[in-house]
mmCIF file of C-alpha atoms in Angstrom:
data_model
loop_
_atom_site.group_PDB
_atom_site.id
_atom_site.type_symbol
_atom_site.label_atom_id
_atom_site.label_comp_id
_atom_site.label_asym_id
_atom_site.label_seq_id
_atom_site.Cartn_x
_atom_site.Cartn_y
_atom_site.Cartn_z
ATOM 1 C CA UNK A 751 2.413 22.378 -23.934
ATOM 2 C CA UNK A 752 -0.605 21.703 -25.505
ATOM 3 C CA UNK A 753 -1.134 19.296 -27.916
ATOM 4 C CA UNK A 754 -4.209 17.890 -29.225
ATOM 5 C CA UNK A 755 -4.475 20.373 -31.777
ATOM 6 C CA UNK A 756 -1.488 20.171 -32.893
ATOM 7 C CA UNK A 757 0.880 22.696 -31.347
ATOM 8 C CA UNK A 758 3.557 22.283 -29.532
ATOM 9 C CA UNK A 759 5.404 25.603 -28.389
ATOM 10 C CA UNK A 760 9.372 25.010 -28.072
ATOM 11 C CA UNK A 761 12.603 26.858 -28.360
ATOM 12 C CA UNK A 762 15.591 25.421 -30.066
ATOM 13 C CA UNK A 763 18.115 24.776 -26.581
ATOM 14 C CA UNK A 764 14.358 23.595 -25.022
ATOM 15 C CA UNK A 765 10.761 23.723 -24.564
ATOM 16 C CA UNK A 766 8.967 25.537 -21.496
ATOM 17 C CA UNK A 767 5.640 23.363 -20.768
ATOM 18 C CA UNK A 768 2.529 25.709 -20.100
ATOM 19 C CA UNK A 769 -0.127 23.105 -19.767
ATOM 20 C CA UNK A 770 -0.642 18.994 -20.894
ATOM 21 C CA UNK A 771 -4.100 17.863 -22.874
ATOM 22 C CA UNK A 772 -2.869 14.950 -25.088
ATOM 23 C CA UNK A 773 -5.747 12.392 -25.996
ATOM 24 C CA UNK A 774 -4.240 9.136 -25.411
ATOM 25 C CA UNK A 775 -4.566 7.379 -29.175
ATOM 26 C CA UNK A 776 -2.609 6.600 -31.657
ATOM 27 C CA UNK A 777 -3.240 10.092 -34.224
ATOM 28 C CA UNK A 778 -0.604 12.093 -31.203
ATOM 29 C CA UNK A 779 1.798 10.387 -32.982
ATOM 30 C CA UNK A 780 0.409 11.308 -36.116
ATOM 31 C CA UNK A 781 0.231 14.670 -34.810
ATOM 32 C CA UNK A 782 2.734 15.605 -33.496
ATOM 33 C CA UNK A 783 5.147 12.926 -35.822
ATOM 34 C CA UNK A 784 6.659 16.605 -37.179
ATOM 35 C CA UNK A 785 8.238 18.022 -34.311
ATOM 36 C CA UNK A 786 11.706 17.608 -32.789
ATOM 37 C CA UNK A 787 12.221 13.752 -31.411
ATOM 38 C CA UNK A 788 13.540 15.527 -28.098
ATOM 39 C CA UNK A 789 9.982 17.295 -27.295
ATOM 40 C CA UNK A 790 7.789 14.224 -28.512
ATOM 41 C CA UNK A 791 9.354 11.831 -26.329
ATOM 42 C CA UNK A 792 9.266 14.730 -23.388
ATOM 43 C CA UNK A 793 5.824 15.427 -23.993
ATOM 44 C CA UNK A 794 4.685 11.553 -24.539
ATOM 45 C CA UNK A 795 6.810 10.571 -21.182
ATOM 46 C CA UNK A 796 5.165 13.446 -19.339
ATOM 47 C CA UNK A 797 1.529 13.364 -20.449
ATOM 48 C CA UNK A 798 1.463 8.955 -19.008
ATOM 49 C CA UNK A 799 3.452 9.718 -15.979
ATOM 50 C CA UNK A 800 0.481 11.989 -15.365
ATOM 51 C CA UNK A 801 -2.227 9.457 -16.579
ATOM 52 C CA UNK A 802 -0.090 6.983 -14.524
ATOM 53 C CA UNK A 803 -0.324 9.158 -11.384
ATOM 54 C CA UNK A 804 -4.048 10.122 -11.681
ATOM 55 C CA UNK A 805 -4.627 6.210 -12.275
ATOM 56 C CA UNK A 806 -2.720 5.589 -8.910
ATOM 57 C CA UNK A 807 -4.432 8.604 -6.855
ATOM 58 C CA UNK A 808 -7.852 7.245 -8.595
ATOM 59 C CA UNK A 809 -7.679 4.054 -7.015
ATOM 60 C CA UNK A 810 -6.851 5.155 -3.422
ATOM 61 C CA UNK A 811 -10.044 6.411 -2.414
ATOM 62 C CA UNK A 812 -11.814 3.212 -2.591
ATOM 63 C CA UNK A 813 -9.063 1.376 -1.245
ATOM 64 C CA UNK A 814 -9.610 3.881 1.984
ATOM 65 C CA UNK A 815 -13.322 3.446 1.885
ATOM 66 C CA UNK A 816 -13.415 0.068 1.957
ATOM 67 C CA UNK A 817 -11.566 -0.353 5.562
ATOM 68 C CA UNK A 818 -15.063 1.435 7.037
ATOM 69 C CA UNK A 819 -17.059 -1.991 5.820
ATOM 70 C CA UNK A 820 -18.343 -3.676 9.238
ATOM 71 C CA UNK A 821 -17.669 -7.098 8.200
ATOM 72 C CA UNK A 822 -14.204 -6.517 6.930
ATOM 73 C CA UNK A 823 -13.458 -4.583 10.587
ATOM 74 C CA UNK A 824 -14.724 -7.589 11.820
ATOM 75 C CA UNK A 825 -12.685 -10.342 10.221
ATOM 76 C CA UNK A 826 -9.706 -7.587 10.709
ATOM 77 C CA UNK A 827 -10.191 -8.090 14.249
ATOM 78 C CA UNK A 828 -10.045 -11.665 14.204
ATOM 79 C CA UNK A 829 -6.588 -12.287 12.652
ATOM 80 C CA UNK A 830 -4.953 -10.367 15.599
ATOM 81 C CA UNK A 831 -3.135 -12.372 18.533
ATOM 82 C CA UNK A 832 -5.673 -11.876 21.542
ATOM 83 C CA UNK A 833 -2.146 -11.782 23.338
ATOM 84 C CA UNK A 834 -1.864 -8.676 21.574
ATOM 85 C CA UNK A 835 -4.981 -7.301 23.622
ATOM 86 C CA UNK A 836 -3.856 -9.545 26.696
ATOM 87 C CA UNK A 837 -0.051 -7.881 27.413
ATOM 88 C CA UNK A 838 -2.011 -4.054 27.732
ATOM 89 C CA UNK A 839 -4.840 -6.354 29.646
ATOM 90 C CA UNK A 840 -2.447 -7.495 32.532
ATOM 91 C CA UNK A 841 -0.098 -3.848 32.634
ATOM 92 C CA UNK A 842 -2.763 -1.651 32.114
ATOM 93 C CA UNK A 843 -6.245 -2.783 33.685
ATOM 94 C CA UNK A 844 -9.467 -4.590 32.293
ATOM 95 C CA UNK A 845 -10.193 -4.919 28.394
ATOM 96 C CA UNK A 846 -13.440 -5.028 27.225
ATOM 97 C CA UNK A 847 -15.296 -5.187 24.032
ATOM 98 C CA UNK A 848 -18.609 -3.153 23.801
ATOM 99 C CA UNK A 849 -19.587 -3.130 19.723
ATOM 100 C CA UNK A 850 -17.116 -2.929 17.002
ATOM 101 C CA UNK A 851 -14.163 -1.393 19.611
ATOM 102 C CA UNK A 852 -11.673 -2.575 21.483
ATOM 103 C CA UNK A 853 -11.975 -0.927 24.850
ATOM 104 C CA UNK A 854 -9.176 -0.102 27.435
ATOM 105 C CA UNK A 855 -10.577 0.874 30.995
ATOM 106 C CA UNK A 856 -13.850 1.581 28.998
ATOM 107 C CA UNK A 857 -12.181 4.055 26.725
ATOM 108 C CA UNK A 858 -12.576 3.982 22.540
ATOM 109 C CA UNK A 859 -9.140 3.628 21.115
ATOM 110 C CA UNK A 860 -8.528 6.490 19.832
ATOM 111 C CA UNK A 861 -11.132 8.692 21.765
ATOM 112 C CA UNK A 862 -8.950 8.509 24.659
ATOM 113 C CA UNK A 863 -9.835 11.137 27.842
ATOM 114 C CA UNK A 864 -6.694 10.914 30.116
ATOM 115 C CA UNK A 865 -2.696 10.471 29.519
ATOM 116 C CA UNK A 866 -2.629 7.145 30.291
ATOM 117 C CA UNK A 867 -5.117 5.687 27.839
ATOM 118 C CA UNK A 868 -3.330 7.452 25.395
ATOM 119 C CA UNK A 869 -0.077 5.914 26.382
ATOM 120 C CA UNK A 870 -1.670 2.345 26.130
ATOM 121 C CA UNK A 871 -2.887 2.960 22.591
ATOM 122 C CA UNK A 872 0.448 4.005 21.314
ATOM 123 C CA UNK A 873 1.867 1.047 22.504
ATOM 124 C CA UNK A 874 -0.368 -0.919 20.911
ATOM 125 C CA UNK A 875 0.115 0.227 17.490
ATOM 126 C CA UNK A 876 4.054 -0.515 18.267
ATOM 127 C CA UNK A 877 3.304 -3.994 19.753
ATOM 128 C CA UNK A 878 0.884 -4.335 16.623
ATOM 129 C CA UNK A 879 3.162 -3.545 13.898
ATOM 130 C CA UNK A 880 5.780 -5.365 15.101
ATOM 131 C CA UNK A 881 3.353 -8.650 15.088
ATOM 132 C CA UNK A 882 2.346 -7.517 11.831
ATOM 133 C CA UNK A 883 5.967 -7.174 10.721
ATOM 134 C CA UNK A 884 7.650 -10.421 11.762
ATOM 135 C CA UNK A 885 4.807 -12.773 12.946
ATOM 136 C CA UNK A 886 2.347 -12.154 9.983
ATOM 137 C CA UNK A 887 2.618 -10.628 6.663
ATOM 138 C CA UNK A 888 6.097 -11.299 4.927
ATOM 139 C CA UNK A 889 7.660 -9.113 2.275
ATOM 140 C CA UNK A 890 7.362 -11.137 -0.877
ATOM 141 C CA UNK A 891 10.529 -12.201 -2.972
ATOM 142 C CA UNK A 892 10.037 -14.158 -6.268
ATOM 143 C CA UNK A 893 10.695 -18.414 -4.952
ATOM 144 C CA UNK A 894 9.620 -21.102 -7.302
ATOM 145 C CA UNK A 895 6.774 -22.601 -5.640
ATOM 146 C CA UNK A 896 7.394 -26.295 -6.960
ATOM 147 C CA UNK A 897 11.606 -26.469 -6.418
ATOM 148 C CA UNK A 898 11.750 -23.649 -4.054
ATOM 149 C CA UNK A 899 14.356 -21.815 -5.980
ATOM 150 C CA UNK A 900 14.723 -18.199 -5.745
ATOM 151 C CA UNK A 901 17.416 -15.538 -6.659
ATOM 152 C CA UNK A 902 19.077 -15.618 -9.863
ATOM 153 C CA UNK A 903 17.497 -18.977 -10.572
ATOM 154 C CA UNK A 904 14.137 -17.408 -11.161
ATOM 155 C CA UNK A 905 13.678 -14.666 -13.963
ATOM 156 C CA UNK A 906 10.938 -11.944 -15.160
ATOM 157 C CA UNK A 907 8.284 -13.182 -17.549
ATOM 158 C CA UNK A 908 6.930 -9.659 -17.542
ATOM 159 C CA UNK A 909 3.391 -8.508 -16.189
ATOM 160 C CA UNK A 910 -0.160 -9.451 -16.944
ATOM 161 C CA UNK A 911 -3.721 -8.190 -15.742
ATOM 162 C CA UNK A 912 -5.535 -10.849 -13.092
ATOM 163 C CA UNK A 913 -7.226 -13.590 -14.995
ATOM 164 C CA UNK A 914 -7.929 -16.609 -11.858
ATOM 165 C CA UNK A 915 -11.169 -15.562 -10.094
ATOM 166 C CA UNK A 916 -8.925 -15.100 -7.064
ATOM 167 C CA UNK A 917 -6.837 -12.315 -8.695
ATOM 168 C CA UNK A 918 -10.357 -10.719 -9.780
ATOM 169 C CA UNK A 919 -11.564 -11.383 -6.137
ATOM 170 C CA UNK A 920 -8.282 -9.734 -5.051
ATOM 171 C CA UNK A 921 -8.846 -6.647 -6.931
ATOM 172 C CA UNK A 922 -5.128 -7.396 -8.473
ATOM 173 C CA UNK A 923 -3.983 -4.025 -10.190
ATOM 174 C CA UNK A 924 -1.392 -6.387 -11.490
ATOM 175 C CA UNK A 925 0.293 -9.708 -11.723
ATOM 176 C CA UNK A 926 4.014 -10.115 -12.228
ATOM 177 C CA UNK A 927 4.809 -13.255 -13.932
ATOM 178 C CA UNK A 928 8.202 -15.280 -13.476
ATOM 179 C CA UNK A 929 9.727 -18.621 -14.473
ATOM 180 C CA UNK A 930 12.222 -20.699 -12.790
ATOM 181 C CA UNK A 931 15.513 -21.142 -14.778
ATOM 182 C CA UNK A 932 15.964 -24.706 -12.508
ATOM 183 C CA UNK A 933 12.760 -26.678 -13.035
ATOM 184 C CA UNK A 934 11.038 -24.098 -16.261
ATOM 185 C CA UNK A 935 7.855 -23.970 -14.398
ATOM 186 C CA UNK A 936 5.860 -20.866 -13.860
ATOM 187 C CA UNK A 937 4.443 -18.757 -11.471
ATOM 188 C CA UNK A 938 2.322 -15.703 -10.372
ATOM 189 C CA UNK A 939 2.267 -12.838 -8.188
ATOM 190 C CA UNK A 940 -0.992 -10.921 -7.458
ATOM 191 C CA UNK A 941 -0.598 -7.504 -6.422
ATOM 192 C CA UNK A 942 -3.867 -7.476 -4.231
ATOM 193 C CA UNK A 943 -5.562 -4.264 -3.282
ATOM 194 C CA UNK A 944 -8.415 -6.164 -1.661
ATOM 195 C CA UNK A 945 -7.606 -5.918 2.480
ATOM 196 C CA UNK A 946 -9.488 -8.524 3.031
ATOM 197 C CA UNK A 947 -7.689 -10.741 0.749
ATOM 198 C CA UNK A 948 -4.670 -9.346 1.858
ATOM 199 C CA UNK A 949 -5.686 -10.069 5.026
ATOM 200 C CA UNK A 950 -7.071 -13.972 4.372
ATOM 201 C CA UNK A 951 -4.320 -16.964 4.137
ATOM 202 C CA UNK A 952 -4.291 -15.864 0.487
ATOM 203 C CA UNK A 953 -2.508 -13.252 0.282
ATOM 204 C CA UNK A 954 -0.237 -12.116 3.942
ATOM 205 C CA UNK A 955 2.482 -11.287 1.201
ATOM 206 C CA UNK A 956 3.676 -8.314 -0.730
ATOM 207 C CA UNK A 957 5.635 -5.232 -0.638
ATOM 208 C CA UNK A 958 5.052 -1.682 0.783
ATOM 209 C CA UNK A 959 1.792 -1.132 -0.668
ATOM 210 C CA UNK A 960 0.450 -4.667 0.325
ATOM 211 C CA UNK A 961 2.104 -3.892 3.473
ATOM 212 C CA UNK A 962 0.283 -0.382 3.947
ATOM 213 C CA UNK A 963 -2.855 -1.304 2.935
ATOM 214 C CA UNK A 964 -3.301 -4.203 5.420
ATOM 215 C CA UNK A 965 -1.697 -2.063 8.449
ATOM 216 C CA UNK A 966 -4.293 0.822 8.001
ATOM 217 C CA UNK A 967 -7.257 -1.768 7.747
ATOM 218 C CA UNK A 968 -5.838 -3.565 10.869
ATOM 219 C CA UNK A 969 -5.286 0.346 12.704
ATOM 220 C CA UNK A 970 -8.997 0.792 11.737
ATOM 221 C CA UNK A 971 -10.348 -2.104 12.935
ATOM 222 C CA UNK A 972 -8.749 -1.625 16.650
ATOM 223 C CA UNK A 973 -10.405 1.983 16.555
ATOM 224 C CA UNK A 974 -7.479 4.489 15.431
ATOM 225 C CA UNK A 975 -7.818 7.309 12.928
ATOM 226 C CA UNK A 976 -5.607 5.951 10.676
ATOM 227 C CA UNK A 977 -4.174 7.477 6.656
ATOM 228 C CA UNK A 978 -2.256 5.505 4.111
ATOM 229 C CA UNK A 979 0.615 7.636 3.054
ATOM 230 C CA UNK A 980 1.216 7.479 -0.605
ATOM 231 C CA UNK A 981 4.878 9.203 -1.750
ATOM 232 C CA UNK A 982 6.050 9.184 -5.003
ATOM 233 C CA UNK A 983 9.562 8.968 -4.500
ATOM 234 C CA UNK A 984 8.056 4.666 -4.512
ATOM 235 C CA UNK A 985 7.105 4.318 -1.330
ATOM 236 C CA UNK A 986 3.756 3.645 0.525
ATOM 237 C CA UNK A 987 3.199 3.688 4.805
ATOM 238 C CA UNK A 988 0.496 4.650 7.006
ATOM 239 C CA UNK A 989 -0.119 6.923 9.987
ATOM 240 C CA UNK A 990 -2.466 7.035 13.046
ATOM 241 C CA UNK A 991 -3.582 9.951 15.328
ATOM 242 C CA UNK A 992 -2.636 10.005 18.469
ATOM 243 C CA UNK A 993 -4.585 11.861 21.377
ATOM 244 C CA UNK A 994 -1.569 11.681 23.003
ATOM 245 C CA UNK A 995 0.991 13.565 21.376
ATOM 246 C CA UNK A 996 -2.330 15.296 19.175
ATOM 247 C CA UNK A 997 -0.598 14.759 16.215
ATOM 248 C CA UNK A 998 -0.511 12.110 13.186
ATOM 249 C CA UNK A 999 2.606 9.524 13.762
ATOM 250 C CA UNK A 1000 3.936 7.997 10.536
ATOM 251 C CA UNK A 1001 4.068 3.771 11.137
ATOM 252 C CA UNK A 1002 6.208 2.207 8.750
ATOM 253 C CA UNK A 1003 5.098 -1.878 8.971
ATOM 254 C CA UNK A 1004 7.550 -2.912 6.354
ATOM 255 C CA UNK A 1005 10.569 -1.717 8.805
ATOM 256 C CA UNK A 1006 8.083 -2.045 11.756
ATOM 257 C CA UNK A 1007 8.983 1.523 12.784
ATOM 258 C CA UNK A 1008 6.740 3.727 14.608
ATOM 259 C CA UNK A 1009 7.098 7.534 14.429
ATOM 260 C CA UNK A 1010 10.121 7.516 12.335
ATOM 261 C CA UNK A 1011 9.881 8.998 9.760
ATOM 262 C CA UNK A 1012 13.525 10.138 9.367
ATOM 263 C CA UNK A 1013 14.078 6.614 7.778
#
């Protein structure tokens, strides 16, 4: 379907789309105003779910780019449990730290050169994600923050774009606004893409993607090769490589599942 000029090809039981170029201002309605309802609300529905989805794929690459910053390795680093480090420590042998890696035996996570390296580091990401999981970061439902009401008690006030200088900071794509039926006061939600905000005492809260995006920076900052999985069946996880088993293994840290995928 093209229709910027003004044609929009159709038959009368349907229409057969050939290609999409609609310029995103009022005068499509205009244009278009003529046609059958059915094939102006298909063609407006499918030209922003693909604006929406090339907004959503636009924004990833920074979001990856960003876990490669030293300093945000760095404070990465220092949120995780050194007990985390200690338990592979004691079973395994000596841990060291030579630069901006963790070492096992002397070998880079992730760069491992015998079997049982590699065995350590998927452990790791296991004993790591299940920290992550149920020790740090909590999946966020709505709770009024002054009468700690939640559930039915607190309702949708729609969403707005970040206006605090934390929710700028934050890099908030979004913030989803309720109110509390019990006590009428409002509220905010933030959803950060910032993983070092997600990261800080700030944030620690949110749902898959929050959750993704903060497991990747944390896989990152212990060494691993590590992807954030986007599917559009509404989902989000991540995935490391592992030397091991030479193949990427899908981590889940909202279900704190490692290499199951089949969930």
């Amino acid at each position: 379907i093209t229709v910027g000029s003004g044609a929009v090809h159709f038959s009368r039981q349907t229409y057969l789309p050939i290609c999409v170029s609609i310029p995103l201002h009022l005068s499509l309605f205009s244009t278009i105003s003529s046609y059958p309802k059915c094939a102006l609300c298909s063609v407006i529905q499918t030209r922003m779910d693909q604006v929406n989805l090339a907004r959503r794929i636009n924004s990833l690459p920074g979001t990856v780019l960003s876990y490669e910053d030293a300093s945000l390795l760095a404070y990465a680093r220092s949120v995780i449990p050194p007990s985390i480090f200690c338990t592979y420590a004691g079973s395994y042998g000596t841990r060291a730290v030579a630069g901006s890696h963790v070492l096992f035996d002397f070998v880079h996570l992730g760069q491992e050169s015998c079997p049982e390296a590699g065995r350590i580091n998927d452990d790791l990401v296991v004993s790591l994600v299940r920290w992550f999981k149920y020790s740090f970061f909590k999946w966020y439902k709505p709770r009024c923050p002054s009468c700690d009401r939640g559930g039915t008690d607190v309702e949708s006030r729609g969403v707005v774009g970040p206006e605090t200088p934390l929710e700028k900071e934050g890099k908030a794509s979004r913030v989803e606004v309720y109110r509390c039926k019990h006590c009428d006061s409002t509220f905010r939600f933030p959803r950060f893409n910032d993983a070092r905000t997600l990261l800080s005492p700030s944030g620690r809260r949110g749902r898959c993607g929050e959750f993704a995006n903060a497991f990747t920076c944390l896989l990152r900052a212990v060494g691993f090769e590590a992807r954030y999985v986007l599917d559009l069946t509404d989902h989000v996880w991540c995935e490391y490589w592992s030397e091991r088993m030479d193949r990427w293994v899908h981590v889940d840290p909202c279900e704190a599942k490692v290499d199951g995928a089949g969930i």
